[in-house]
Short mmCIF file of N, CA and C in Angstrom, two decimals:
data_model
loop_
_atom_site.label_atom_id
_atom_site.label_comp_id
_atom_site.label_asym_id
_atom_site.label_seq_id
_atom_site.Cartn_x
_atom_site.Cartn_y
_atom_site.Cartn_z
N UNK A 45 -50.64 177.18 118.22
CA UNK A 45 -51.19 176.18 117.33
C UNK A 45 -50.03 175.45 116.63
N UNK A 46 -49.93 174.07 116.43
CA UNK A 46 -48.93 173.72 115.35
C UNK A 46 -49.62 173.25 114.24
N UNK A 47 -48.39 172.95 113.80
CA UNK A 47 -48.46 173.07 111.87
C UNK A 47 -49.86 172.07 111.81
N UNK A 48 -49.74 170.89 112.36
CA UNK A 48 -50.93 169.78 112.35
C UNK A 48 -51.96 170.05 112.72
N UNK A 49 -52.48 170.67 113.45
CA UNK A 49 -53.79 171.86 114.04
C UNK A 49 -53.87 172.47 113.44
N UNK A 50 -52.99 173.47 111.98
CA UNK A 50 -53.52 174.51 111.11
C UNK A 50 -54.05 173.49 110.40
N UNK A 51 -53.09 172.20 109.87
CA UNK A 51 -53.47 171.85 108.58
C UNK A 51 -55.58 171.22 108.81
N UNK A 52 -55.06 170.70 110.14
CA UNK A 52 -57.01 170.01 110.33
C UNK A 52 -58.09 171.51 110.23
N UNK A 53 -57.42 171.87 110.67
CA UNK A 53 -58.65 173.45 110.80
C UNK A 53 -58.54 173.91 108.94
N UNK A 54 -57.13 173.77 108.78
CA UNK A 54 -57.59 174.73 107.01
C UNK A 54 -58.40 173.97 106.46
N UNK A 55 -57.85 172.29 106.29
CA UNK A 55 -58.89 171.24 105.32
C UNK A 55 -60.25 171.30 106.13
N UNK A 56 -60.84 171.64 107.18
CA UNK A 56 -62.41 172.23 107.31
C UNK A 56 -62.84 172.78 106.65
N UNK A 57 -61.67 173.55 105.85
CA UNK A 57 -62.85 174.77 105.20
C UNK A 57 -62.59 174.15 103.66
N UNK A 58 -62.11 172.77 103.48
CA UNK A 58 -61.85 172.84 101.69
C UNK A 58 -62.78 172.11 100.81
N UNK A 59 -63.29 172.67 100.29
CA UNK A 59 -64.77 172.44 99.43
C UNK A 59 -64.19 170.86 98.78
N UNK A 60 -64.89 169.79 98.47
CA UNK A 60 -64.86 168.71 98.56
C UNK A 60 -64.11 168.49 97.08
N UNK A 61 -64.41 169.52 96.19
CA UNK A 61 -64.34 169.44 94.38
C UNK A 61 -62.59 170.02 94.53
N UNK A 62 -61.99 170.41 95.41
CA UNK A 62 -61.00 171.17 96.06
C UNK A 62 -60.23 169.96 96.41
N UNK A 63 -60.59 168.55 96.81
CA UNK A 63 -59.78 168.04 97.81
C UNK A 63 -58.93 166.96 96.99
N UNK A 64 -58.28 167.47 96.00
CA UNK A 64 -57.65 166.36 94.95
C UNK A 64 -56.85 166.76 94.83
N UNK A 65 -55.76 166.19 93.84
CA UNK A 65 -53.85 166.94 94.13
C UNK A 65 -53.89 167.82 93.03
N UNK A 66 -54.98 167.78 92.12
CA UNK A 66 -54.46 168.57 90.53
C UNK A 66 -55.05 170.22 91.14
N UNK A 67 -56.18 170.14 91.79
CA UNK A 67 -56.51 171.47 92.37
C UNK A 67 -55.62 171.62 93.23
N UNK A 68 -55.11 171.21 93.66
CA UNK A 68 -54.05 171.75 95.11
C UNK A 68 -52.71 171.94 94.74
N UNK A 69 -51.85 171.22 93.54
CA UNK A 69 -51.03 171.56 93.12
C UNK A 69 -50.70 172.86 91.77
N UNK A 70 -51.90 172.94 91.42
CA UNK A 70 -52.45 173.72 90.18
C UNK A 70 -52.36 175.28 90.71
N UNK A 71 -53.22 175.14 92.24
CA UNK A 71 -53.63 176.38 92.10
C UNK A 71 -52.39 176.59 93.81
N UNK A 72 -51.45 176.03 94.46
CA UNK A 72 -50.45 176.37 95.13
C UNK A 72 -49.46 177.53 93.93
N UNK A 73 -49.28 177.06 92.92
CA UNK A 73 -48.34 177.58 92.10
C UNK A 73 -49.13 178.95 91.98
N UNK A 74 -50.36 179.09 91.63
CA UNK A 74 -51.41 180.12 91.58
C UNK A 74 -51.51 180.94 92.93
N UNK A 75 -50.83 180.92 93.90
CA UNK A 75 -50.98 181.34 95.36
C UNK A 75 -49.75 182.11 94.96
N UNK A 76 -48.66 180.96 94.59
CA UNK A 76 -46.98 181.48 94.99
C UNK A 76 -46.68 182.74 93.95
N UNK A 77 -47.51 183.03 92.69
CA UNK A 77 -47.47 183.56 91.67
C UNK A 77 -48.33 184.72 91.75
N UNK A 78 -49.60 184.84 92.89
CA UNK A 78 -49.97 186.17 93.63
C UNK A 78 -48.94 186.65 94.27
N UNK A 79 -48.46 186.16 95.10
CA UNK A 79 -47.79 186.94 95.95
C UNK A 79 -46.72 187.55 95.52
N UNK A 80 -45.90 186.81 94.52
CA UNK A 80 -45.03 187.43 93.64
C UNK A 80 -45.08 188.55 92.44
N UNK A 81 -46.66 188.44 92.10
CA UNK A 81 -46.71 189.43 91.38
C UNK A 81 -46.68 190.91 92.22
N UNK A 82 -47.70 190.54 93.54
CA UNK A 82 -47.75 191.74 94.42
C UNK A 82 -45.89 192.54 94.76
N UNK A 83 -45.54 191.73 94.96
CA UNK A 83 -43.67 192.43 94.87
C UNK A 83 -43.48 192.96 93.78
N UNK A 84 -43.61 192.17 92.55
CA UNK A 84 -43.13 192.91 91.01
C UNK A 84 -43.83 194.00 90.97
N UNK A 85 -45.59 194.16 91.31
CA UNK A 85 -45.94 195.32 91.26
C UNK A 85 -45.57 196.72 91.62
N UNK A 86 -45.26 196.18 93.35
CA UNK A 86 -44.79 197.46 93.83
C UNK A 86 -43.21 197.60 93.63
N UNK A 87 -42.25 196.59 92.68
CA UNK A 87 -41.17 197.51 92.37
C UNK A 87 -41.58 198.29 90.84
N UNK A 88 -42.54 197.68 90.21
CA UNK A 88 -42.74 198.53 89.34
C UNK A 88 -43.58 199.99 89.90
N UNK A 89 -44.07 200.03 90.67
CA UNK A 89 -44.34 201.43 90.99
C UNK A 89 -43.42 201.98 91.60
N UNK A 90 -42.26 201.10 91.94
CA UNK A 90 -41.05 202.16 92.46
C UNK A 90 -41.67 201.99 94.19
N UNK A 91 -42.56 201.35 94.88
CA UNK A 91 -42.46 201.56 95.85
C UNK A 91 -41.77 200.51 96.75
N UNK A 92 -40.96 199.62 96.41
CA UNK A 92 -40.02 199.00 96.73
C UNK A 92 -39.11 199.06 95.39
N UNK A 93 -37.72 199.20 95.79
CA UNK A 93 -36.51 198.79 94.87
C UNK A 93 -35.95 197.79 94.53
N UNK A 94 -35.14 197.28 93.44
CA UNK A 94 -33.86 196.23 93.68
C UNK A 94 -32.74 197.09 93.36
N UNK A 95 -32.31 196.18 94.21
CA UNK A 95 -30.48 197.02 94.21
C UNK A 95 -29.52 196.12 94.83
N UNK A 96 -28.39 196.16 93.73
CA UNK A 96 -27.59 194.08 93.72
C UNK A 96 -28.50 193.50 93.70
N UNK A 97 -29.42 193.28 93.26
CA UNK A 97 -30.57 191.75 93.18
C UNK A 97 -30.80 192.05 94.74
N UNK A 98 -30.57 192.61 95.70
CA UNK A 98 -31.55 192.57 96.74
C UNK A 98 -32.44 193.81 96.82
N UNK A 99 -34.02 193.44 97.42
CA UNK A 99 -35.15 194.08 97.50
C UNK A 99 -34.82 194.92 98.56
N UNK A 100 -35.20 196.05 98.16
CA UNK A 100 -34.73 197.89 99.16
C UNK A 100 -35.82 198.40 99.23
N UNK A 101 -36.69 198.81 100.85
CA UNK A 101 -37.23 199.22 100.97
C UNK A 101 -36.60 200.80 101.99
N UNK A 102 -37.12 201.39 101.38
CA UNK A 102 -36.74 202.83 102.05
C UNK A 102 -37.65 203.24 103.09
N UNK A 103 -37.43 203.51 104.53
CA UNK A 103 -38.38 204.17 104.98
C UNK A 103 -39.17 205.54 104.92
N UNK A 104 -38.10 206.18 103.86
CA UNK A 104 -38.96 207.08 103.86
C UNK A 104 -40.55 207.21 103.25
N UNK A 105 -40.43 205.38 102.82
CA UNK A 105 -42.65 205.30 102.07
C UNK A 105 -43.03 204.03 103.03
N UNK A 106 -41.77 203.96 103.98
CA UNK A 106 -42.87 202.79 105.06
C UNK A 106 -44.56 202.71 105.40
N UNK A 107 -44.54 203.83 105.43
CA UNK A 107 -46.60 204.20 105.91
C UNK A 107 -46.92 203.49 104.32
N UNK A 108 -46.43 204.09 103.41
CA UNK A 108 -47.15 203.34 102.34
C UNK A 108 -46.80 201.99 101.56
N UNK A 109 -46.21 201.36 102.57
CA UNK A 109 -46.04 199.85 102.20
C UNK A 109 -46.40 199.08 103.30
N UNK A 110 -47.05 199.62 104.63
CA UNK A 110 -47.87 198.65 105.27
C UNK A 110 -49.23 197.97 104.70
N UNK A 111 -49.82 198.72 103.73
CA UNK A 111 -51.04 197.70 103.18
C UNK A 111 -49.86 196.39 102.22
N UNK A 112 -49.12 196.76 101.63
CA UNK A 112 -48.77 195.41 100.79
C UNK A 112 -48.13 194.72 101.86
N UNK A 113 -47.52 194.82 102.95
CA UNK A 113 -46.88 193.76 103.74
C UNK A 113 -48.33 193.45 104.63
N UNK A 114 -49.59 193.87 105.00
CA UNK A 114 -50.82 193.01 104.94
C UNK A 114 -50.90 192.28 104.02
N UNK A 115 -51.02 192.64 102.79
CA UNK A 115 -51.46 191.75 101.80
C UNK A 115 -50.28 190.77 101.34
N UNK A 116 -49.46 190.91 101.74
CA UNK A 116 -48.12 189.95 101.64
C UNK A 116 -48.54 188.57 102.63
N UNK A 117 -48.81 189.31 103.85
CA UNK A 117 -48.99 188.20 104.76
C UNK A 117 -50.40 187.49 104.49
N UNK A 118 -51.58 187.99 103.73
CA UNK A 118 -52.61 187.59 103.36
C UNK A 118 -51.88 186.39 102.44
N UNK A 119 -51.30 186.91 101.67
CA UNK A 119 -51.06 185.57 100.39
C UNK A 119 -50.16 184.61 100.86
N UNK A 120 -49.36 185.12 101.88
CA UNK A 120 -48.41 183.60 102.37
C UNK A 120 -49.51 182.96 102.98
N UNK A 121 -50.54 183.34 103.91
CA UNK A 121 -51.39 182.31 104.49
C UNK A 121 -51.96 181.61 103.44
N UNK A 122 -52.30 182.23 101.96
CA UNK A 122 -53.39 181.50 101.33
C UNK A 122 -52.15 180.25 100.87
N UNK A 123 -50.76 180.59 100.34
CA UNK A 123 -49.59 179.35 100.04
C UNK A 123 -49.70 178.40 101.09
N UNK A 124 -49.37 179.03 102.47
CA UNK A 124 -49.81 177.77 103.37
C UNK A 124 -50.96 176.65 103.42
N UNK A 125 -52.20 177.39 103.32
CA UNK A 125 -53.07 177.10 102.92
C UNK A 125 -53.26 175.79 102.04
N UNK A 126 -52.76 176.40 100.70
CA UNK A 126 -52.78 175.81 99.84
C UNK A 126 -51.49 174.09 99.59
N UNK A 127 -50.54 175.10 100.54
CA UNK A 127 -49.56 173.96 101.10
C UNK A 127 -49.81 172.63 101.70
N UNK A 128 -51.14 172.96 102.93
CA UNK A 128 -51.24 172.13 103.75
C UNK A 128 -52.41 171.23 103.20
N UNK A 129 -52.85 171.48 102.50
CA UNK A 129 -54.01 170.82 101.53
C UNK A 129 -53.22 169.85 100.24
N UNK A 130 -52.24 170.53 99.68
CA UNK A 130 -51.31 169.31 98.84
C UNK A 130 -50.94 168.45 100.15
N UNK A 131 -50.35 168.54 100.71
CA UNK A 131 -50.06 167.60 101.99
C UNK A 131 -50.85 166.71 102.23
N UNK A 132 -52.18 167.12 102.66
CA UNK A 132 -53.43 166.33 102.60
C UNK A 132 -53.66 165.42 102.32
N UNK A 133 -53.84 165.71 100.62
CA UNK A 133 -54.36 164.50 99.83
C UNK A 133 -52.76 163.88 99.09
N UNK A 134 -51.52 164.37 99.80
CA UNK A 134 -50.76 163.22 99.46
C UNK A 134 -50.83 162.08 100.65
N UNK A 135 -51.41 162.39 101.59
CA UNK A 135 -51.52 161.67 102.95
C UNK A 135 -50.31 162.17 103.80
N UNK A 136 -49.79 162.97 103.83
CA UNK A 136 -48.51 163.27 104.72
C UNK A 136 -49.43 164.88 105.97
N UNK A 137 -48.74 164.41 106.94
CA UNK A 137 -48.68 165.50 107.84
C UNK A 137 -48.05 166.64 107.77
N UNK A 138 -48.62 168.27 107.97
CA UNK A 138 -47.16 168.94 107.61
C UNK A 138 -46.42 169.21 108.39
N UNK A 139 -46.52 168.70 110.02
CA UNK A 139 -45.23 168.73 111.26
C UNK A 139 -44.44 167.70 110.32
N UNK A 140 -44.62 166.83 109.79
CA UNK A 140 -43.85 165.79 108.96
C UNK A 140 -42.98 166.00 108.03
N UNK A 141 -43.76 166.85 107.49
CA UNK A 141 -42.42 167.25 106.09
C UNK A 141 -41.79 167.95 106.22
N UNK A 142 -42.12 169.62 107.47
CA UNK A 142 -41.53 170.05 107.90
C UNK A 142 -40.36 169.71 108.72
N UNK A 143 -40.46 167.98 109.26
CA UNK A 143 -39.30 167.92 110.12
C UNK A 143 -38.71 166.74 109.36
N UNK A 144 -38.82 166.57 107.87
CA UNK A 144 -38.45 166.20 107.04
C UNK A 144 -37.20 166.91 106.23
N UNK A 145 -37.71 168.08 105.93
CA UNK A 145 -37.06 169.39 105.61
C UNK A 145 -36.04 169.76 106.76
N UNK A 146 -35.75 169.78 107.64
CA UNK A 146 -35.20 169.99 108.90
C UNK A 146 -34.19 168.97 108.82
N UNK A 147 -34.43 167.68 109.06
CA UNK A 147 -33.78 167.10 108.72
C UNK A 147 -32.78 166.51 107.74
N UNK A 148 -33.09 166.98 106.56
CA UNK A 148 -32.68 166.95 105.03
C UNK A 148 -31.46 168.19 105.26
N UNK A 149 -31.61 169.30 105.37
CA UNK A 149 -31.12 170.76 105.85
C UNK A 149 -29.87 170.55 106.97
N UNK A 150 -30.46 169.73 107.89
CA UNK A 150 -29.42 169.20 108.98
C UNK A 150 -28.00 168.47 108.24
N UNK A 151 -28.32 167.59 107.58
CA UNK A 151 -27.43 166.78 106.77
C UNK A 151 -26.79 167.01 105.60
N UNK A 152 -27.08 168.31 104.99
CA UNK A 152 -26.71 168.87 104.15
C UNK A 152 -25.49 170.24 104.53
N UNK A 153 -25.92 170.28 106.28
CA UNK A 153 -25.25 171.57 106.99
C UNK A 153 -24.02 170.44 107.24
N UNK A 154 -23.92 169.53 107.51
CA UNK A 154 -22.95 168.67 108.21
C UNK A 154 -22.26 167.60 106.81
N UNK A 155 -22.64 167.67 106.48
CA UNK A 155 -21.98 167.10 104.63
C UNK A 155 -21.21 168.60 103.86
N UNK A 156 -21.80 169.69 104.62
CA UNK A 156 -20.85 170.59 103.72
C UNK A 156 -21.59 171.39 102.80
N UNK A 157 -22.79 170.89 102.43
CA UNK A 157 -23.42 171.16 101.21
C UNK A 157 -24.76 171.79 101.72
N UNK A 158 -24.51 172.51 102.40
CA UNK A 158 -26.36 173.33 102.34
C UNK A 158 -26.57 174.44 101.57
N UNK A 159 -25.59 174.51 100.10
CA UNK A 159 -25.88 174.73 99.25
C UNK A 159 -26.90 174.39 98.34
N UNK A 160 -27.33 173.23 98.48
CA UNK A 160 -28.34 172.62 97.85
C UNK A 160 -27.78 172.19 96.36
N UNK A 161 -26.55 172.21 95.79
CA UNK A 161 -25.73 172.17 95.14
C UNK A 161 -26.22 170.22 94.59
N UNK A 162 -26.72 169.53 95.30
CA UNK A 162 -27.19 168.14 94.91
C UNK A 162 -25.59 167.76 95.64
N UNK A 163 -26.55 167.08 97.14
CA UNK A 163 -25.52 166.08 97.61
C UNK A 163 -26.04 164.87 98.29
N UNK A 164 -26.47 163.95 97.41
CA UNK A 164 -26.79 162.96 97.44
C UNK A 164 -27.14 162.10 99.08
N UNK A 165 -27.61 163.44 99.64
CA UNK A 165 -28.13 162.79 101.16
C UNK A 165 -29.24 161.47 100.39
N UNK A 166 -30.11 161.81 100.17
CA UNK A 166 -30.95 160.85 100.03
C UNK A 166 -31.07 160.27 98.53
N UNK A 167 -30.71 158.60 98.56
CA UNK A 167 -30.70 158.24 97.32
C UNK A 167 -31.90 158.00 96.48
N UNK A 168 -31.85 158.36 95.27
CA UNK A 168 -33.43 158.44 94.51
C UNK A 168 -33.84 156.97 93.91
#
């Protein structure tokens, strides 16, 4: 399937009171902010770590961190989701922005700067 085939099949299912930018931008942040809590949770139960600022998972509780990496992948679909629906009703495609992003990334690898550091690929 590509990105343009998810996005027509997700907006099938988006309730009409749904199809405006303040719900779609409102509640994307509300998607990105599940899924992140689900991480904070399980380092607060200790069943994932940080260590140097990077996230440590030990196998010795792998069996018990396959339900949150389901439910991990549950909530990135609902961000996508919610992604491809801001897209929507800005009128953009998301093979588009994606190869927007690609492109932006490209020029930033070859300028030196895919730091993201602000290098004036594109003027505002």
């Amino acid at each position: 399937m590509t990105l343009n085939e998810y996005q027509d099949k997700a907006m099938g299912t988006c309730m009409q009171s749904c199809d405006n930018y303040s719900y779609m931008m409102l509640n994307l942040v509300g998607e990105v902010g599940e899924f992140a809590s689900r991480v904070a949770k399980a380092i607060r139960s200790e069943k994932i770590k940080i260590k140097e600022n990077d996230i440590c998972i030990s196998l010795d509780n792998l069996e018990e961190l396959l339900p949150l990496d389901e439910e991990l992948k549950l909530e990135a679909g609902d961000i996508l989701w919610q992604l491809s629906g801001l897209c929507h009703v800005m009128g953009w495609k998301l093979e588009d922005v994606a190869q927007a992003n690609l492109d932006k990334l490209a020029a930033r690898k070859q300028a030196g700067t895919i730091d993201g550091n602000g290098d004036g690929i594109y003027e505002r």
